[in-house]
Coordinates of N, CA and C and ligand atoms in Angstrom, one line a residue:
L3 N -36.7 -24.8 1.2 CA -37.1 -23.7 1.6 C -35.7 -22.9 1.9
D4 N -35.8 -22.0 1.3 CA -34.1 -21.5 0.9 C -34.3 -20.1 1.8
N5 N -35.2 -19.8 2.6 CA -35.6 -18.5 3.3 C -35.4 -18.9 5.0
R6 N -34.7 -18.3 5.8 CA -34.0 -18.8 7.3 C -35.4 -18.2 7.8
E7 N -35.8 -17.1 7.9 CA -36.6 -16.9 8.6 C -37.9 -17.8 8.9
E8 N -38.5 -18.0 7.1 CA -39.5 -18.9 7.4 C -39.6 -20.7 7.8
L9 N -38.1 -21.0 7.5 CA -37.4 -21.8 7.9 C -38.1 -22.1 9.8
L10 N -37.2 -20.9 10.5 CA -37.1 -21.1 11.7 C -38.5 -20.8 12.1
V11 N -39.7 -20.5 11.3 CA -40.9 -20.5 11.8 C -41.4 -22.0 11.7
R12 N -41.2 -22.4 10.5 CA -41.6 -24.0 10.4 C -41.2 -25.1 11.5
V13 N -39.7 -24.5 11.9 CA -39.2 -25.4 13.4 C -40.1 -25.2 14.4
R14 N -40.4 -24.1 14.3 CA -41.1 -23.4 15.9 C -42.4 -24.4 16.1
Q15 N -43.1 -23.6 15.1 CA -44.4 -24.6 14.8 C -44.6 -26.0 15.2
Q16 N -43.7 -26.7 15.3 CA -43.6 -28.0 14.9 C -43.3 -28.6 16.7
M17 N -42.9 -27.6 17.9 CA -42.5 -28.2 18.9 C -42.9 -27.0 19.9
H18 N -42.5 -27.3 21.6 CA -42.8 -26.8 22.4 C -41.8 -25.9 22.6
E19 N -41.7 -24.5 23.4 CA -41.0 -23.5 23.6 C -39.3 -24.3 23.9
K20 N -39.6 -24.9 25.1 CA -38.0 -25.8 25.4 C -37.5 -26.3 24.7
R21 N -38.4 -27.4 23.7 CA -37.2 -27.7 22.6 C -36.8 -26.9 21.6
Y22 N -37.5 -25.8 21.4 CA -37.3 -24.5 20.2 C -35.5 -24.3 20.5
N23 N -35.5 -23.5 22.1 CA -34.7 -23.3 22.9 C -33.5 -24.6 22.7
H24 N -33.5 -25.6 22.8 CA -32.8 -26.5 22.6 C -32.2 -27.0 21.1
T25 N -33.1 -26.8 20.5 CA -33.0 -26.6 19.0 C -31.9 -26.1 18.3
L26 N -32.2 -24.3 19.0 CA -31.3 -23.0 18.3 C -30.3 -23.7 19.0
G27 N -30.2 -24.1 20.1 CA -28.8 -24.6 20.9 C -27.9 -25.7 20.2
V28 N -28.6 -26.2 19.6 CA -27.9 -27.5 18.9 C -27.7 -27.1 17.2
A29 N -28.2 -25.8 16.8 CA -27.3 -25.6 16.1 C -26.4 -24.6 16.1
A30 N -26.6 -23.5 16.8 CA -25.1 -22.9 17.4 C -24.0 -24.0 17.6
S31 N -24.2 -25.1 18.5 CA -23.3 -25.6 19.0 C -22.6 -26.7 17.6
A32 N -23.6 -27.3 16.8 CA -22.9 -27.6 15.8 C -22.2 -27.2 14.8
R33 N -22.7 -25.7 14.6 CA -21.6 -24.5 13.7 C -20.3 -24.5 14.6
E34 N -20.3 -24.5 15.5 CA -18.8 -24.3 16.3 C -17.7 -25.6 16.0
L35 N -19.0 -26.6 16.5 CA -18.1 -28.0 16.5 C -17.6 -28.1 14.9
A36 N -18.4 -27.3 14.1 CA -18.0 -28.0 12.5 C -16.5 -26.9 12.5
E37 N -16.6 -25.3 12.3 CA -15.5 -24.7 12.7 C -14.5 -25.3 13.6
R38 N -14.6 -26.2 13.8 CA -13.4 -26.6 14.8 C -12.6 -27.5 14.0
F39 N -13.7 -28.4 13.6 CA -13.4 -29.5 13.3 C -13.1 -29.9 11.8
G40 N -13.5 -28.7 11.2 CA -13.7 -29.2 9.3 C -14.4 -29.5 9.1
A41 N -16.0 -29.6 9.3 CA -17.0 -29.9 8.7 C -17.4 -28.7 7.9
D42 N -18.4 -28.7 7.1 CA -19.4 -27.6 6.7 C -20.1 -26.6 7.5
P43 N -19.5 -25.6 7.9 CA -20.5 -25.2 9.2 C -21.9 -24.8 9.0
D44 N -22.3 -24.8 7.2 CA -24.0 -24.0 7.4 C -24.6 -25.3 7.2
K45 N -24.0 -26.7 6.6 CA -24.7 -28.1 7.1 C -25.2 -28.4 8.2
A46 N -24.0 -27.9 9.6 CA -23.5 -28.2 10.7 C -25.0 -28.2 11.6
E47 N -25.0 -26.6 10.8 CA -26.1 -25.5 11.8 C -27.8 -26.1 11.1
L48 N -27.9 -26.2 9.9 CA -28.9 -26.3 9.4 C -29.5 -27.9 9.8
A49 N -28.3 -29.1 9.6 CA -28.5 -30.4 10.5 C -29.4 -29.8 11.9
G50 N -28.6 -29.1 12.6 CA -28.8 -29.0 14.1 C -30.3 -28.4 14.3
L51 N -30.9 -27.4 13.0 CA -31.6 -26.8 13.5 C -32.9 -27.5 13.2
L52 N -32.8 -29.0 12.4 CA -33.9 -29.7 11.9 C -33.6 -30.8 12.8
H53 N -32.9 -31.3 13.3 CA -32.6 -32.5 13.9 C -33.7 -33.1 14.9
D54 N -34.6 -32.4 15.6 CA -35.6 -32.5 16.7 C -36.9 -32.3 15.8
Y55 N -36.9 -32.1 14.5 CA -38.5 -31.7 13.5 C -39.1 -32.5 14.3
C56 N -39.4 -33.7 14.2 CA -40.1 -34.5 14.5 C -40.7 -34.9 16.0
K57 N -39.4 -34.3 17.2 CA -39.1 -34.9 18.4 C -40.9 -34.6 19.5
C58 N -41.4 -34.0 19.1 CA -42.9 -33.4 19.9 C -44.2 -34.0 19.2
W59 N -43.9 -34.9 17.9 CA -44.8 -35.0 16.9 C -45.7 -36.5 17.8
P60 N -47.1 -36.5 17.8 CA -47.7 -37.9 18.1 C -46.8 -39.5 17.4
V61 N -46.5 -39.8 18.3 CA -46.4 -41.0 17.8 C -46.7 -41.9 17.1
E62 N -48.3 -41.9 16.4 CA -48.8 -42.5 16.2 C -48.2 -41.8 14.1
K63 N -48.3 -41.0 14.0 CA -47.7 -39.9 13.2 C -46.6 -40.2 13.0
M64 N -45.5 -40.3 13.5 CA -44.2 -41.2 13.3 C -44.3 -42.3 12.7
F65 N -44.8 -43.2 13.6 CA -44.5 -44.9 13.1 C -45.5 -44.9 11.7
E66 N -46.6 -43.8 11.2 CA -47.2 -44.1 10.4 C -46.4 -43.8 8.9
I67 N -45.3 -42.9 9.1 CA -44.4 -42.6 8.4 C -42.9 -43.4 7.7
L68 N -42.7 -44.0 9.0 CA -41.7 -45.0 9.3 C -42.3 -46.3 8.5
V69 N -43.8 -46.9 8.7 CA -44.5 -47.7 7.9 C -44.2 -47.5 6.5
R70 N -44.4 -46.1 6.2 CA -44.7 -46.4 4.9 C -43.4 -46.2 3.8
H71 N -42.3 -45.7 4.3 CA -41.1 -45.5 4.4 C -40.1 -47.2 4.5
D72 N -40.7 -48.2 4.8 CA -40.1 -49.4 4.9 C -38.9 -49.5 6.0
M73 N -39.3 -48.8 7.0 CA -37.7 -49.0 8.1 C -37.9 -50.3 9.2
P74 N -36.9 -51.1 9.2 CA -36.8 -52.3 9.9 C -37.4 -52.3 10.9
T75 N -38.2 -53.3 11.3 CA -39.1 -53.9 12.4 C -38.4 -53.6 13.5
E76 N -37.3 -54.1 13.6 CA -36.3 -53.6 14.7 C -36.5 -52.0 15.1
L77 N -36.3 -51.4 14.4 CA -37.0 -49.8 14.7 C -38.7 -49.7 15.3
L78 N -39.1 -49.9 14.5 CA -40.7 -50.1 14.9 C -41.4 -50.9 15.5
E79 N -41.0 -51.4 16.3 CA -40.7 -52.6 17.3 C -40.3 -52.2 18.7
G80 N -39.3 -51.3 18.5 CA -38.4 -50.8 19.6 C -38.4 -49.8 19.9
E81 N -37.7 -49.4 20.8 CA -37.8 -47.8 21.8 C -38.6 -46.6 20.9
K82 N -39.4 -46.2 21.3 CA -40.3 -45.1 20.4 C -39.4 -43.9 20.1
E83 N -38.8 -43.5 21.7 CA -37.6 -42.3 21.3 C -36.6 -42.2 20.2
L84 N -36.4 -43.4 19.6 CA -35.5 -43.7 18.6 C -36.5 -43.0 17.1
W85 N -37.9 -43.2 16.8 CA -38.4 -43.0 15.7 C -38.1 -41.5 15.8
H86 N -38.0 -40.4 16.0 CA -37.8 -38.9 15.8 C -37.1 -38.7 14.9
A87 N -36.0 -39.2 14.8 CA -34.9 -39.2 14.2 C -34.9 -39.6 13.1
F88 N -35.7 -41.0 13.0 CA -35.7 -41.4 11.5 C -36.8 -40.7 11.0
A89 N -37.8 -40.4 11.5 CA -38.8 -39.5 10.9 C -38.5 -38.4 10.2
A90 N -37.8 -37.2 10.8 CA -37.2 -36.2 10.7 C -36.7 -36.2 9.0
A91 N -35.5 -37.1 9.4 CA -34.9 -37.5 7.9 C -35.6 -37.7 7.0
I92 N -36.7 -38.0 6.9 CA -38.0 -38.2 6.0 C -38.9 -37.2 5.7
V93 N -39.3 -36.3 6.6 CA -40.0 -35.1 6.7 C -39.3 -34.0 6.1
I94 N -38.4 -34.0 6.7 CA -37.4 -32.5 6.1 C -37.5 -32.6 5.1
Q95 N -37.4 -34.1 4.1 CA -37.3 -34.1 2.8 C -38.5 -34.0 2.3
T96 N -39.7 -34.5 2.6 CA -40.4 -34.3 1.5 C -41.6 -33.1 2.2
D97 N -41.5 -32.7 3.6 CA -42.1 -31.6 3.7 C -40.8 -30.0 3.1
L98 N -39.8 -29.8 3.8 CA -39.0 -28.8 3.5 C -38.1 -28.9 2.3
G99 N -38.1 -29.9 1.8 CA -37.4 -30.1 0.5 C -35.8 -29.8 0.6
V100 N -35.2 -30.4 2.1 CA -34.0 -30.8 1.7 C -33.2 -31.8 1.1
T101 N -32.6 -31.6 0.3 CA -32.1 -33.1 -0.4 C -30.7 -33.7 0.3
D102 N -29.8 -32.4 0.6 CA -28.3 -32.8 0.5 C -28.1 -34.0 1.7
A103 N -27.2 -34.7 1.1 CA -27.5 -36.2 2.2 C -27.1 -36.3 2.8
D104 N -25.9 -35.5 3.0 CA -25.1 -35.3 4.4 C -25.9 -34.8 5.6
I105 N -26.8 -33.8 5.4 CA -27.6 -33.6 6.6 C -28.3 -34.7 6.8
L106 N -29.5 -35.2 5.8 CA -30.1 -36.1 5.9 C -29.3 -37.4 6.8
Q107 N -28.4 -37.5 6.6 CA -27.7 -38.7 7.3 C -27.8 -38.0 9.1
A108 N -27.0 -36.9 8.5 CA -26.9 -36.4 10.5 C -28.2 -36.5 11.1
V109 N -29.4 -36.3 10.7 CA -30.3 -36.0 11.3 C -31.1 -37.3 11.7
R110 N -30.7 -38.6 10.6 CA -31.2 -39.5 10.6 C -30.6 -40.1 11.9
Y111 N -29.0 -40.0 12.0 CA -28.7 -40.7 13.1 C -28.6 -39.8 14.2
H112 N -28.9 -38.8 14.1 CA -28.4 -38.1 15.6 C -28.7 -38.7 17.1
T113 N -29.3 -39.7 17.0 CA -30.1 -40.1 18.5 C -29.3 -41.4 18.3
T114 N -29.2 -42.2 17.6 CA -28.5 -43.6 18.0 C -26.8 -43.5 17.3
G115 N -26.7 -43.0 16.3 CA -25.5 -42.8 16.1 C -25.2 -44.4 14.9
R116 N -24.3 -44.7 14.7 CA -23.9 -45.5 13.4 C -22.7 -46.0 14.0
A117 N -21.9 -47.1 13.5 CA -20.7 -47.0 12.7 C -20.1 -46.3 11.5
G118 N -18.8 -45.9 11.7 CA -18.7 -45.6 10.6 C -19.2 -44.0 10.2
M119 N -19.3 -42.9 11.4 CA -20.0 -42.1 11.2 C -19.3 -40.6 10.0
S120 N -19.9 -40.1 9.7 CA -19.8 -39.2 9.2 C -18.9 -37.5 10.1
L121 N -18.1 -37.0 10.0 CA -18.1 -35.9 10.6 C -19.1 -35.3 10.8
L122 N -19.9 -34.7 9.7 CA -21.0 -33.8 10.2 C -22.0 -34.7 11.0
E123 N -22.0 -36.3 11.2 CA -22.6 -37.0 12.3 C -22.6 -36.9 13.3
K124 N -21.1 -37.0 13.6 CA -20.7 -37.0 15.0 C -20.4 -35.1 15.5
V125 N -20.0 -34.3 14.3 CA -20.8 -33.0 14.8 C -21.9 -32.8 15.4
V126 N -23.4 -33.6 14.6 CA -24.6 -32.9 15.3 C -24.4 -33.9 15.9
C127 N -24.1 -34.8 16.3 CA -24.5 -35.7 17.5 C -23.9 -35.3 18.8
V128 N -22.6 -35.2 18.7 CA -22.4 -34.1 19.7 C -22.7 -32.8 20.0
A129 N -22.8 -32.8 19.3 CA -23.5 -30.9 19.7 C -25.4 -31.2 20.4
D130 N -25.9 -32.1 19.7 CA -26.8 -32.6 20.6 C -27.0 -32.9 22.3
Y131 N -25.6 -33.4 22.5 CA -24.8 -33.5 24.2 C -24.6 -32.3 24.9
I132 N -24.3 -31.4 23.6 CA -23.2 -30.4 24.6 C -24.0 -29.1 25.1
E133 N -25.2 -29.1 23.5 CA -25.7 -27.6 23.7 C -25.9 -27.2 25.0
P134 N -25.6 -25.6 25.0 CA -25.5 -25.0 26.3 C -26.8 -25.1 27.3
N135 N -27.8 -25.6 26.8 CA -28.9 -25.9 27.8 C -29.2 -26.7 28.2
R136 N -28.0 -27.8 28.0 CA -28.4 -29.3 28.4 C -27.3 -29.8 29.9
V137 N -28.6 -30.1 30.9 CA -27.8 -30.0 32.1 C -28.4 -31.9 32.7
Y138 N -26.9 -32.3 32.6 CA -26.9 -34.0 33.0 C -25.6 -34.2 33.8
P139 N -25.4 -35.2 34.7 CA -23.4 -35.2 35.1 C -22.9 -36.1 34.0
G140 N -22.0 -34.6 34.1 CA -20.6 -35.3 33.1 C -20.6 -34.4 31.8
V141 N -22.0 -33.6 31.8 CA -22.0 -33.2 30.4 C -20.6 -31.8 30.5
D142 N -20.2 -31.2 31.7 CA -19.1 -30.1 31.6 C -17.7 -31.2 30.7
F143 N -17.6 -32.5 31.0 CA -16.4 -32.8 30.9 C -16.6 -33.8 29.4
I144 N -17.6 -33.4 28.8 CA -17.9 -33.8 27.8 C -17.9 -32.8 26.7
R145 N -18.0 -31.3 27.1 CA -17.8 -30.3 26.5 C -16.5 -29.7 26.7
A146 N -15.7 -30.4 27.7 CA -14.3 -30.1 27.4 C -13.4 -31.0 26.8
K147 N -14.0 -32.4 26.7 CA -13.4 -33.0 25.9 C -13.8 -32.5 23.9
A148 N -14.9 -32.1 23.7 CA -15.2 -31.3 22.6 C -14.4 -30.1 22.4
M149 N -13.9 -29.8 23.0 CA -13.0 -28.8 22.7 C -11.8 -29.2 21.7
H150 N -11.6 -30.5 21.7 CA -10.4 -30.9 21.3 C -10.2 -32.4 20.5
D151 N -11.2 -32.9 20.7 CA -11.5 -34.2 20.1 C -12.9 -34.7 20.2
L152 N -13.2 -35.1 18.9 CA -14.8 -35.0 19.1 C -14.8 -36.5 19.4
D153 N -14.1 -37.3 18.5 CA -14.2 -39.0 18.9 C -14.6 -39.1 20.4
A154 N -13.3 -38.2 20.7 CA -13.4 -39.0 22.7 C -14.9 -38.5 22.9
A155 N -15.1 -37.3 22.9 CA -16.3 -36.5 22.8 C -17.9 -37.6 22.9
L156 N -17.5 -37.8 21.5 CA -18.7 -38.6 21.1 C -19.1 -40.3 21.9
A157 N -17.6 -40.8 21.7 CA -17.5 -42.0 22.9 C -18.2 -41.6 24.2
L158 N -17.7 -40.8 24.8 CA -18.5 -40.5 26.3 C -19.7 -40.4 26.2
A159 N -20.4 -39.7 25.3 CA -21.6 -39.5 25.4 C -22.3 -40.3 25.0
L160 N -22.2 -41.2 23.9 CA -22.7 -42.4 23.7 C -22.4 -43.5 24.8
G161 N -21.6 -43.4 25.2 CA -21.1 -44.6 26.3 C -22.3 -44.4 27.9
G162 N -22.1 -43.0 28.0 CA -23.4 -42.3 29.3 C -24.4 -42.9 29.1
T163 N -25.1 -42.8 27.7 CA -26.6 -42.9 27.3 C -26.8 -44.5 27.3
I164 N -25.4 -45.2 26.4 CA -25.7 -46.8 26.8 C -25.7 -47.2 28.6
Q165 N -25.0 -46.3 29.5 CA -25.1 -47.3 30.6 C -26.3 -46.7 31.8
F166 N -26.7 -45.3 31.2 CA -28.1 -44.6 31.7 C -29.7 -45.8 31.3
L167 N -29.2 -46.5 30.0 CA -30.0 -47.2 29.5 C -29.9 -48.8 30.3
I168 N -28.9 -49.1 30.4 CA -28.6 -50.3 31.1 C -28.9 -50.3 32.3
E169 N -29.3 -49.0 33.6 CA -29.3 -49.0 34.9 C -30.8 -49.0 34.9
K170 N -31.9 -48.1 33.5 CA -33.0 -48.4 33.5 C -33.6 -49.7 33.0
Q171 N -33.0 -50.7 32.4 CA -33.1 -51.5 31.9 C -34.0 -51.5 30.6
K172 N -33.6 -50.7 29.7 CA -34.2 -50.5 29.0 C -33.0 -51.2 28.0
T173 N -33.9 -51.4 26.7 CA -33.1 -51.7 25.6 C -31.8 -50.8 24.9
V174 N -30.7 -51.2 24.3 CA -29.9 -50.6 23.8 C -30.4 -51.0 22.3
F175 N -30.1 -50.1 21.6 CA -30.6 -50.1 20.2 C -29.2 -50.5 19.3
P176 N -29.4 -51.5 18.5 CA -28.0 -51.9 18.2 C -26.9 -51.2 17.6
L177 N -27.4 -50.0 16.7 CA -26.7 -49.2 15.9 C -25.6 -48.4 17.3
T178 N -26.5 -48.0 18.3 CA -25.7 -47.0 19.3 C -24.4 -48.2 19.5
L179 N -24.5 -49.4 20.2 CA -23.7 -49.8 20.5 C -22.2 -50.4 19.4
T180 N -23.2 -50.5 18.0 CA -21.8 -50.5 17.1 C -20.8 -48.8 16.9
A181 N -21.8 -48.2 17.2 CA -21.6 -46.7 17.4 C -20.4 -46.4 18.3
Y182 N -20.6 -47.1 19.1 CA -19.6 -47.2 20.7 C -18.5 -47.6 20.5
N183 N -18.6 -48.8 20.0 CA -17.4 -49.7 19.9 C -16.4 -49.3 18.6
D184 N -17.2 -48.9 17.5 CA -16.4 -48.0 16.7 C -15.5 -46.8 17.0
L185 N -16.0 -46.0 18.2 CA -14.9 -45.2 18.2 C -13.9 -45.7 19.2
V186 N -14.2 -46.5 20.0 CA -13.8 -47.1 20.8 C -12.0 -47.9 20.4
S187 N -12.6 -48.6 19.5 CA -11.6 -49.5 19.0 C -10.8 -49.0 18.0
R188 N -11.2 -47.6 17.5 CA -10.5 -46.3 16.8 C -9.0 -46.3 17.3
K189 N -9.3 -45.8 18.7 CA -8.5 -45.2 19.6 C -7.2 -45.6 19.4
G190 N -7.0 -46.8 19.1 CA -5.7 -47.8 18.9 C -5.0 -47.8 20.2
Ligands
LIG215 O1 -33.8 -35.9 21.3 P1 -33.0 -35.5 22.3 O2 -33.9 -35.7 23.6 O3 -32.0 -34.2 22.0 O4 -31.7 -36.0 22.4 P2 -31.4 -37.8 21.6 O5 -32.1 -37.8 20.2 O6 -30.3 -38.1 21.2 O7 -32.1 -38.8 22.7 C1 -33.3 -39.2 22.9 C2 -33.6 -40.2 23.7 O8 -33.7 -41.1 23.0 C3 -32.6 -40.1 25.4 O9 -33.4 -40.4 25.9 C4 -32.1 -41.5 24.8 C5 -32.9 -42.4 23.9 N1 -32.2 -43.6 23.2 C6 -30.7 -43.0 23.0 N2 -29.9 -43.9 22.1 C7 -30.8 -44.9 22.4 C8 -32.2 -44.7 23.2 N3 -32.5 -45.2 23.6 C9 -33.2 -46.4 23.5 N4 -34.0 -47.6 24.1 N5 -31.9 -47.3 22.5 C10 -30.8 -46.3 22.4 O10 -29.7 -46.9 21.8
LIG216 FE1 -33.1 -36.3 19.2
LIG217 FE1 -41.7 -32.8 23.2
LIG218 FE1 -31.8 -33.0 20.0

């Protein structure tokens, strides 16, 4: 889809208003971070716009797509909250014709992260945590970090999520742990 207005309408149709506002916030923050840290601003904005494309879809619909695309059992039997990222990476390809591998990866790993994340993946993941509509304890500290150190901001963000999951006695997806370890161990 090369028409921006059309694309915005399509995105808007997939979600409720609050999620759409979050989506626009992530797109804007991702562009800003890309400009600051030297990623491609257009790719960052588009990935931000599409990252939660499937977030409000029924879980059955996401599950069906993931099964058809041979996703690991670990994902299919795990936390459903993670499905929307992997589903969106497939759906924006099949339904919207997005082919850019960097964008698809940034969408796929925006929730869990992974070890060895690309610059664009980090930008979108951090944008998801700091966009203007986000409110949670510590968000301003992560925003401040993101002004000068993308890796530090991401480590804080993922660390916070891991902490939150542990408090709720929820499973931590392996990719999230390896993403966090990777960022923290690189600091040297
Ligand atoms: O889709 P968003 O709400 O904008 O944000 P997100 O995609 O980063 O996260 C969605 C949810 O997924 C969030 O409530 C926390 C949860 N989550 C993130 N990483 C993990 C996780 N849940 C589990 N169980 N394990 C994880 O590693
Ligand atoms: Fe998400
Ligand atoms: Fe929703
Ligand atoms: Fe999001």
